[in-house]
Amino acid sequence: EAQVTQNPRYLITVTGKKLTVTCSQNMNHEYMSWYRQDPGLGLRQIYYSMNVEVTDKGDVPEGYKVSRKEKRNFPLILESPSPNQTSLYFCASSLSHRVGEQYFGPGTRLTVT
Amino acid sequence: AQKITQTQPGMFVQEKEAVTLDCTYDTSDPSYGLFWYKQPSSGEMIFLIYQGSYDQQNATEGRYSLNFQKARKSANLVISASQLGDSAMYFCAMRENPGANSKLTFGKGITLSVRP
């Protein structure tokens, strides 16, 4: 089954404790992206990747890192999480940056206390 | 200016009736794509329908159709024969000028409640 998976689905952590949210797709998609969803703000892009080893900042990249060492994986890293990073996070992928709808993962609900 | 505007705060529709969810957009790029996603209470984002700026016909996918009025920059979603399972948040999104980034710019969403 074609899908985007994220882990963990739910995470409660404390300020400053490094964490990684994994994202994997099995559709051989070139383009992958991370979004965060906050009430009243909709979804905003954090980082994106057009292909292996090619990543760039989106609209709200502060406090986040990403890597794209393999085509299928695009982890989101929070080196020192803060309470304002409490949010619902989505990973998405599409065939390329030019075509195809973006398929979303199930979401990761992160709470930073 | 907002790129995607969804002004209806909440919509109610009777089961089996049709409902239109409004979306207006703002772009100066001639090439862009418009998307609608559904987000049920469980939280996942489900792709519903896509309309390209150069498409001559309005997109349709089952009970979903997109009323695309390019001159007015509107891309309203029409759901026919509403079902209880259609109760969810609906987001309109746009992808423009797919040069370096194919990010989606989302509206703030509309809550749809289907009454039995």
PDB file of N, CA, C and O in Angstrom, chain A residues 9 31 35 37 40-43 45 48 50 57-59 88 90 94 96-106, chain B residues 35 37 39 41-47 49-50 89 91 95 97-109:
ATOM      1  N   ARG A   9       3.440   8.785  16.700  1.00  0.00           N
ATOM      2  CA  ARG A   9       2.191   9.490  16.414  1.00  0.00           C
ATOM      3  C   ARG A   9       1.887  10.506  17.509  1.00  0.00           C
ATOM      4  O   ARG A   9       1.292  11.546  17.255  1.00  0.00           O
ATOM      5  N   TYR A  31      10.002  14.572  -3.903  1.00  0.00           N
ATOM      6  CA  TYR A  31       9.760  15.746  -3.065  1.00  0.00           C
ATOM      7  C   TYR A  31       9.152  15.340  -1.737  1.00  0.00           C
ATOM      8  O   TYR A  31       8.184  14.563  -1.690  1.00  0.00           O
ATOM      9  N   TYR A  35       5.277  20.023   7.574  1.00  0.00           N
ATOM     10  CA  TYR A  35       4.392  21.119   7.925  1.00  0.00           C
ATOM     11  C   TYR A  35       4.052  21.012   9.402  1.00  0.00           C
ATOM     12  O   TYR A  35       4.062  19.934   9.975  1.00  0.00           O
ATOM     13  N   GLN A  37       0.824  22.295  12.021  1.00  0.00           N
ATOM     14  CA  GLN A  37      -0.539  22.815  12.020  1.00  0.00           C
ATOM     15  C   GLN A  37      -0.867  23.344  13.399  1.00  0.00           C
ATOM     16  O   GLN A  37      -0.769  22.624  14.397  1.00  0.00           O
ATOM     17  N   GLY A  40      -6.046  28.078  14.075  1.00  0.00           N
ATOM     18  CA  GLY A  40      -6.183  29.429  13.535  1.00  0.00           C
ATOM     19  C   GLY A  40      -5.118  29.836  12.547  1.00  0.00           C
ATOM     20  O   GLY A  40      -5.230  30.901  11.917  1.00  0.00           O
ATOM     21  N   LEU A  41      -4.093  29.017  12.389  1.00  0.00           N
ATOM     22  CA  LEU A  41      -2.997  29.358  11.474  1.00  0.00           C
ATOM     23  C   LEU A  41      -2.916  28.429  10.276  1.00  0.00           C
ATOM     24  O   LEU A  41      -2.114  28.653   9.367  1.00  0.00           O
ATOM     25  N   GLY A  42      -3.685  27.378  10.268  1.00  0.00           N
ATOM     26  CA  GLY A  42      -3.607  26.434   9.163  1.00  0.00           C
ATOM     27  C   GLY A  42      -2.295  25.656   9.209  1.00  0.00           C
ATOM     28  O   GLY A  42      -1.668  25.512  10.258  1.00  0.00           O
ATOM     29  N   LEU A  43      -1.851  25.184   8.061  1.00  0.00           N
ATOM     30  CA  LEU A  43      -0.596  24.447   7.960  1.00  0.00           C
ATOM     31  C   LEU A  43       0.479  25.356   7.385  1.00  0.00           C
ATOM     32  O   LEU A  43       0.241  26.063   6.406  1.00  0.00           O
ATOM     33  N   GLN A  45       4.703  25.451   6.203  1.00  0.00           N
ATOM     34  CA  GLN A  45       5.821  24.595   5.838  1.00  0.00           C
ATOM     35  C   GLN A  45       7.052  24.901   6.677  1.00  0.00           C
ATOM     36  O   GLN A  45       7.433  26.054   6.849  1.00  0.00           O
ATOM     37  N   TYR A  48      11.666  21.550   3.346  1.00  0.00           N
ATOM     38  CA  TYR A  48      11.334  20.682   2.241  1.00  0.00           C
ATOM     39  C   TYR A  48      12.606  20.111   1.632  1.00  0.00           C
ATOM     40  O   TYR A  48      13.715  20.599   1.882  1.00  0.00           O
ATOM     41  N   MET A  50      13.898  18.479  -2.237  1.00  0.00           N
ATOM     42  CA  MET A  50      13.569  18.158  -3.625  1.00  0.00           C
ATOM     43  C   MET A  50      14.156  16.829  -4.067  1.00  0.00           C
ATOM     44  O   MET A  50      13.729  16.272  -5.084  1.00  0.00           O
ATOM     45  N   LYS A  57      14.856  25.599   3.557  1.00  0.00           N
ATOM     46  CA  LYS A  57      13.923  26.103   4.561  1.00  0.00           C
ATOM     47  C   LYS A  57      12.576  26.456   3.948  1.00  0.00           C
ATOM     48  O   LYS A  57      12.495  26.938   2.816  1.00  0.00           O
ATOM     49  N   GLY A  58      11.537  26.228   4.740  1.00  0.00           N
ATOM     50  CA  GLY A  58      10.219  26.689   4.381  1.00  0.00           C
ATOM     51  C   GLY A  58       9.921  28.006   5.084  1.00  0.00           C
ATOM     52  O   GLY A  58      10.815  28.833   5.260  1.00  0.00           O
ATOM     53  N   ASP A  59       8.698  28.156   5.526  1.00  0.00           N
ATOM     54  CA  ASP A  59       8.274  29.418   6.128  1.00  0.00           C
ATOM     55  C   ASP A  59       8.629  29.552   7.603  1.00  0.00           C
ATOM     56  O   ASP A  59       8.825  30.658   8.103  1.00  0.00           O
ATOM     57  N   LEU A  88       0.851  20.006  15.846  1.00  0.00           N
ATOM     58  CA  LEU A  88       0.595  18.802  15.073  1.00  0.00           C
ATOM     59  C   LEU A  88       1.471  18.875  13.830  1.00  0.00           C
ATOM     60  O   LEU A  88       1.378  19.844  13.064  1.00  0.00           O
ATOM     61  N   PHE A  90       3.005  17.306  10.221  1.00  0.00           N
ATOM     62  CA  PHE A  90       2.722  16.444   9.088  1.00  0.00           C
ATOM     63  C   PHE A  90       3.926  16.381   8.160  1.00  0.00           C
ATOM     64  O   PHE A  90       4.529  17.397   7.821  1.00  0.00           O
ATOM     65  N   SER A  94       5.457  14.104  -2.648  1.00  0.00           N
ATOM     66  CA  SER A  94       4.840  14.092  -3.970  1.00  0.00           C
ATOM     67  C   SER A  94       5.881  13.623  -4.976  1.00  0.00           C
ATOM     68  O   SER A  94       7.084  13.625  -4.705  1.00  0.00           O
ATOM     69  N   SER A  96       7.209  14.777  -7.658  1.00  0.00           N
ATOM     70  CA  SER A  96       8.295  15.727  -7.833  1.00  0.00           C
ATOM     71  C   SER A  96       7.809  17.078  -7.357  1.00  0.00           C
ATOM     72  O   SER A  96       6.664  17.220  -6.934  1.00  0.00           O
ATOM     73  N   HIS A  97       8.666  18.060  -7.452  1.00  0.00           N
ATOM     74  CA  HIS A  97       8.252  19.394  -7.009  1.00  0.00           C
ATOM     75  C   HIS A  97       7.346  20.042  -8.046  1.00  0.00           C
ATOM     76  O   HIS A  97       6.758  21.079  -7.793  1.00  0.00           O
ATOM     77  N   ARG A  98       7.218  19.407  -9.208  1.00  0.00           N
ATOM     78  CA  ARG A  98       6.413  20.021 -10.266  1.00  0.00           C
ATOM     79  C   ARG A  98       5.043  19.387 -10.414  1.00  0.00           C
ATOM     80  O   ARG A  98       4.091  20.037 -10.803  1.00  0.00           O
ATOM     81  N   VAL A  99       4.972  18.104 -10.150  1.00  0.00           N
ATOM     82  CA  VAL A  99       3.708  17.432 -10.424  1.00  0.00           C
ATOM     83  C   VAL A  99       3.259  16.582  -9.257  1.00  0.00           C
ATOM     84  O   VAL A  99       4.047  16.186  -8.419  1.00  0.00           O
ATOM     85  N   GLY A 100       1.990  16.321  -9.250  1.00  0.00           N
ATOM     86  CA  GLY A 100       1.444  15.372  -8.291  1.00  0.00           C
ATOM     87  C   GLY A 100       0.939  16.024  -7.038  1.00  0.00           C
ATOM     88  O   GLY A 100       1.520  16.979  -6.539  1.00  0.00           O
ATOM     89  N   GLU A 101      -0.152  15.468  -6.540  1.00  0.00           N
ATOM     90  CA  GLU A 101      -0.639  15.968  -5.268  1.00  0.00           C
ATOM     91  C   GLU A 101       0.296  15.506  -4.169  1.00  0.00           C
ATOM     92  O   GLU A 101       1.056  14.555  -4.323  1.00  0.00           O
ATOM     93  N   GLN A 102       0.250  16.199  -3.049  1.00  0.00           N
ATOM     94  CA  GLN A 102       1.073  15.826  -1.916  1.00  0.00           C
ATOM     95  C   GLN A 102       0.286  14.875  -1.031  1.00  0.00           C
ATOM     96  O   GLN A 102      -0.835  15.151  -0.625  1.00  0.00           O
ATOM     97  N   TYR A 103       0.917  13.748  -0.737  1.00  0.00           N
ATOM     98  CA  TYR A 103       0.337  12.757   0.153  1.00  0.00           C
ATOM     99  C   TYR A 103       0.862  13.024   1.558  1.00  0.00           C
ATOM    100  O   TYR A 103       2.055  13.177   1.749  1.00  0.00           O
ATOM    101  N   PHE A 104      -0.054  13.012   2.511  1.00  0.00           N
ATOM    102  CA  PHE A 104       0.317  13.343   3.878  1.00  0.00           C
ATOM    103  C   PHE A 104       0.416  12.093   4.745  1.00  0.00           C
ATOM    104  O   PHE A 104      -0.342  11.135   4.582  1.00  0.00           O
ATOM    105  N   GLY A 105       1.345  12.144   5.675  1.00  0.00           N
ATOM    106  CA  GLY A 105       1.404  11.149   6.719  1.00  0.00           C
ATOM    107  C   GLY A 105       0.278  11.357   7.715  1.00  0.00           C
ATOM    108  O   GLY A 105      -0.465  12.339   7.627  1.00  0.00           O
ATOM    109  N   PRO A 106       0.151  10.476   8.698  1.00  0.00           N
ATOM    110  CA  PRO A 106      -0.971  10.533   9.642  1.00  0.00           C
ATOM    111  C   PRO A 106      -0.853  11.647  10.670  1.00  0.00           C
ATOM    112  O   PRO A 106      -1.812  11.934  11.378  1.00  0.00           O
TER     113      PRO A 106
ATOM    114  N   PHE B  35      -5.874  22.665  -4.601  1.00  0.00           N
ATOM    115  CA  PHE B  35      -6.158  21.390  -3.960  1.00  0.00           C
ATOM    116  C   PHE B  35      -7.193  21.587  -2.856  1.00  0.00           C
ATOM    117  O   PHE B  35      -7.259  22.635  -2.222  1.00  0.00           O
ATOM    118  N   TYR B  37      -8.262  19.423   0.676  1.00  0.00           N
ATOM    119  CA  TYR B  37      -7.978  18.329   1.590  1.00  0.00           C
ATOM    120  C   TYR B  37      -9.064  18.285   2.661  1.00  0.00           C
ATOM    121  O   TYR B  37      -9.604  19.302   3.072  1.00  0.00           O
ATOM    122  N   GLN B  39      -9.833  16.983   6.590  1.00  0.00           N
ATOM    123  CA  GLN B  39      -9.214  16.559   7.844  1.00  0.00           C
ATOM    124  C   GLN B  39     -10.303  16.164   8.834  1.00  0.00           C
ATOM    125  O   GLN B  39     -10.921  17.022   9.470  1.00  0.00           O
ATOM    126  N   SER B  41     -11.834  14.329  12.362  1.00  0.00           N
ATOM    127  CA  SER B  41     -11.436  14.545  13.759  1.00  0.00           C
ATOM    128  C   SER B  41     -10.241  13.685  14.149  1.00  0.00           C
ATOM    129  O   SER B  41      -9.526  14.005  15.102  1.00  0.00           O
ATOM    130  N   SER B  42     -10.007  12.614  13.424  1.00  0.00           N
ATOM    131  CA  SER B  42      -8.855  11.754  13.707  1.00  0.00           C
ATOM    132  C   SER B  42      -7.534  12.422  13.314  1.00  0.00           C
ATOM    133  O   SER B  42      -6.470  11.972  13.728  1.00  0.00           O
ATOM    134  N   GLY B  43      -7.594  13.484  12.522  1.00  0.00           N
ATOM    135  CA  GLY B  43      -6.414  14.305  12.286  1.00  0.00           C
ATOM    136  C   GLY B  43      -5.692  14.142  10.972  1.00  0.00           C
ATOM    137  O   GLY B  43      -4.926  15.031  10.590  1.00  0.00           O
ATOM    138  N   GLU B  44      -5.905  13.041  10.262  1.00  0.00           N
ATOM    139  CA  GLU B  44      -5.123  12.880   9.024  1.00  0.00           C
ATOM    140  C   GLU B  44      -5.603  13.827   7.937  1.00  0.00           C
ATOM    141  O   GLU B  44      -6.729  14.305   7.982  1.00  0.00           O
ATOM    142  N   MET B  45      -4.748  14.117   6.983  1.00  0.00           N
ATOM    143  CA  MET B  45      -5.069  14.989   5.852  1.00  0.00           C
ATOM    144  C   MET B  45      -5.320  14.097   4.637  1.00  0.00           C
ATOM    145  O   MET B  45      -4.436  13.386   4.184  1.00  0.00           O
ATOM    146  N   ILE B  46      -6.523  14.206   4.104  1.00  0.00           N
ATOM    147  CA  ILE B  46      -6.929  13.336   3.007  1.00  0.00           C
ATOM    148  C   ILE B  46      -7.107  14.188   1.746  1.00  0.00           C
ATOM    149  O   ILE B  46      -7.915  15.120   1.730  1.00  0.00           O
ATOM    150  N   PHE B  47      -6.366  13.857   0.694  1.00  0.00           N
ATOM    151  CA  PHE B  47      -6.480  14.584  -0.566  1.00  0.00           C
ATOM    152  C   PHE B  47      -7.832  14.270  -1.205  1.00  0.00           C
ATOM    153  O   PHE B  47      -8.244  13.117  -1.295  1.00  0.00           O
ATOM    154  N   ILE B  49      -9.258  16.524  -4.191  1.00  0.00           N
ATOM    155  CA  ILE B  49      -9.421  16.923  -5.588  1.00  0.00           C
ATOM    156  C   ILE B  49      -8.378  17.967  -5.955  1.00  0.00           C
ATOM    157  O   ILE B  49      -7.904  18.717  -5.090  1.00  0.00           O
ATOM    158  N   TYR B  50      -8.024  17.976  -7.243  1.00  0.00           N
ATOM    159  CA  TYR B  50      -7.006  18.888  -7.757  1.00  0.00           C
ATOM    160  C   TYR B  50      -7.495  19.581  -9.028  1.00  0.00           C
ATOM    161  O   TYR B  50      -8.153  18.953  -9.865  1.00  0.00           O
ATOM    162  N   MET B  89     -13.027  19.020   8.879  1.00  0.00           N
ATOM    163  CA  MET B  89     -12.457  20.308   8.486  1.00  0.00           C
ATOM    164  C   MET B  89     -11.980  20.163   7.048  1.00  0.00           C
ATOM    165  O   MET B  89     -11.383  19.143   6.695  1.00  0.00           O
ATOM    166  N   PHE B  91      -9.755  21.962   3.928  1.00  0.00           N
ATOM    167  CA  PHE B  91      -8.738  22.963   3.624  1.00  0.00           C
ATOM    168  C   PHE B  91      -8.573  23.106   2.114  1.00  0.00           C
ATOM    169  O   PHE B  91      -8.439  22.116   1.393  1.00  0.00           O
ATOM    170  N   ARG B  95      -0.584  25.503  -4.867  1.00  0.00           N
ATOM    171  CA  ARG B  95       0.829  25.361  -5.174  1.00  0.00           C
ATOM    172  C   ARG B  95       1.080  26.240  -6.385  1.00  0.00           C
ATOM    173  O   ARG B  95       0.430  26.088  -7.415  1.00  0.00           O
ATOM    174  N   ASN B  97       3.943  28.393  -9.024  1.00  0.00           N
ATOM    175  CA  ASN B  97       5.275  28.525  -9.594  1.00  0.00           C
ATOM    176  C   ASN B  97       6.215  27.433  -9.123  1.00  0.00           C
ATOM    177  O   ASN B  97       7.153  27.697  -8.376  1.00  0.00           O
ATOM    178  N   PRO B  98       5.973  26.207  -9.527  1.00  0.00           N
ATOM    179  CA  PRO B  98       6.772  25.093  -9.009  1.00  0.00           C
ATOM    180  C   PRO B  98       8.202  25.131  -9.522  1.00  0.00           C
ATOM    181  O   PRO B  98       8.626  24.298 -10.306  1.00  0.00           O
ATOM    182  N   GLY B  99       8.940  26.115  -9.058  1.00  0.00           N
ATOM    183  CA  GLY B  99      10.330  26.229  -9.436  1.00  0.00           C
ATOM    184  C   GLY B  99      11.201  25.505  -8.454  1.00  0.00           C
ATOM    185  O   GLY B  99      11.572  24.366  -8.639  1.00  0.00           O
ATOM    186  N   ALA B 100      11.499  26.148  -7.356  1.00  0.00           N
ATOM    187  CA  ALA B 100      12.384  25.532  -6.381  1.00  0.00           C
ATOM    188  C   ALA B 100      11.615  24.800  -5.291  1.00  0.00           C
ATOM    189  O   ALA B 100      12.130  23.894  -4.685  1.00  0.00           O
ATOM    190  N   ASN B 101      10.411  25.207  -5.030  1.00  0.00           N
ATOM    191  CA  ASN B 101       9.678  24.637  -3.903  1.00  0.00           C
ATOM    192  C   ASN B 101       8.248  24.362  -4.335  1.00  0.00           C
ATOM    193  O   ASN B 101       7.629  25.182  -4.995  1.00  0.00           O
ATOM    194  N   SER B 102       7.772  23.220  -3.947  1.00  0.00           N
ATOM    195  CA  SER B 102       6.410  22.865  -4.307  1.00  0.00           C
ATOM    196  C   SER B 102       5.494  22.950  -3.093  1.00  0.00           C
ATOM    197  O   SER B 102       4.565  22.175  -2.967  1.00  0.00           O
ATOM    198  N   LYS B 103       5.776  23.892  -2.206  1.00  0.00           N
ATOM    199  CA  LYS B 103       5.004  23.911  -0.975  1.00  0.00           C
ATOM    200  C   LYS B 103       3.547  24.244  -1.266  1.00  0.00           C
ATOM    201  O   LYS B 103       3.214  24.925  -2.230  1.00  0.00           O
ATOM    202  N   LEU B 104       2.717  23.740  -0.412  1.00  0.00           N
ATOM    203  CA  LEU B 104       1.313  24.086  -0.443  1.00  0.00           C
ATOM    204  C   LEU B 104       1.065  25.231   0.534  1.00  0.00           C
ATOM    205  O   LEU B 104       1.513  25.173   1.663  1.00  0.00           O
ATOM    206  N   THR B 105       0.345  26.229   0.066  1.00  0.00           N
ATOM    207  CA  THR B 105      -0.107  27.302   0.950  1.00  0.00           C
ATOM    208  C   THR B 105      -1.565  27.015   1.278  1.00  0.00           C
ATOM    209  O   THR B 105      -2.396  26.916   0.372  1.00  0.00           O
ATOM    210  N   PHE B 106      -1.844  26.888   2.547  1.00  0.00           N
ATOM    211  CA  PHE B 106      -3.173  26.478   2.982  1.00  0.00           C
ATOM    212  C   PHE B 106      -4.001  27.648   3.457  1.00  0.00           C
ATOM    213  O   PHE B 106      -3.491  28.620   4.026  1.00  0.00           O
ATOM    214  N   GLY B 107      -5.311  27.524   3.270  1.00  0.00           N
ATOM    215  CA  GLY B 107      -6.240  28.399   3.950  1.00  0.00           C
ATOM    216  C   GLY B 107      -6.421  27.933   5.385  1.00  0.00           C
ATOM    217  O   GLY B 107      -5.836  26.927   5.802  1.00  0.00           O
ATOM    218  N   LYS B 108      -7.226  28.654   6.136  1.00  0.00           N
ATOM    219  CA  LYS B 108      -7.390  28.322   7.556  1.00  0.00           C
ATOM    220  C   LYS B 108      -8.446  27.259   7.792  1.00  0.00           C
ATOM    221  O   LYS B 108      -8.628  26.806   8.920  1.00  0.00           O
ATOM    222  N   GLY B 109      -9.132  26.869   6.753  1.00  0.00           N
ATOM    223  CA  GLY B 109     -10.042  25.747   6.863  1.00  0.00           C
ATOM    224  C   GLY B 109     -11.474  26.133   7.171  1.00  0.00           C
ATOM    225  O   GLY B 109     -11.758  27.226   7.677  1.00  0.00           O
TER     226      GLY B 109
END
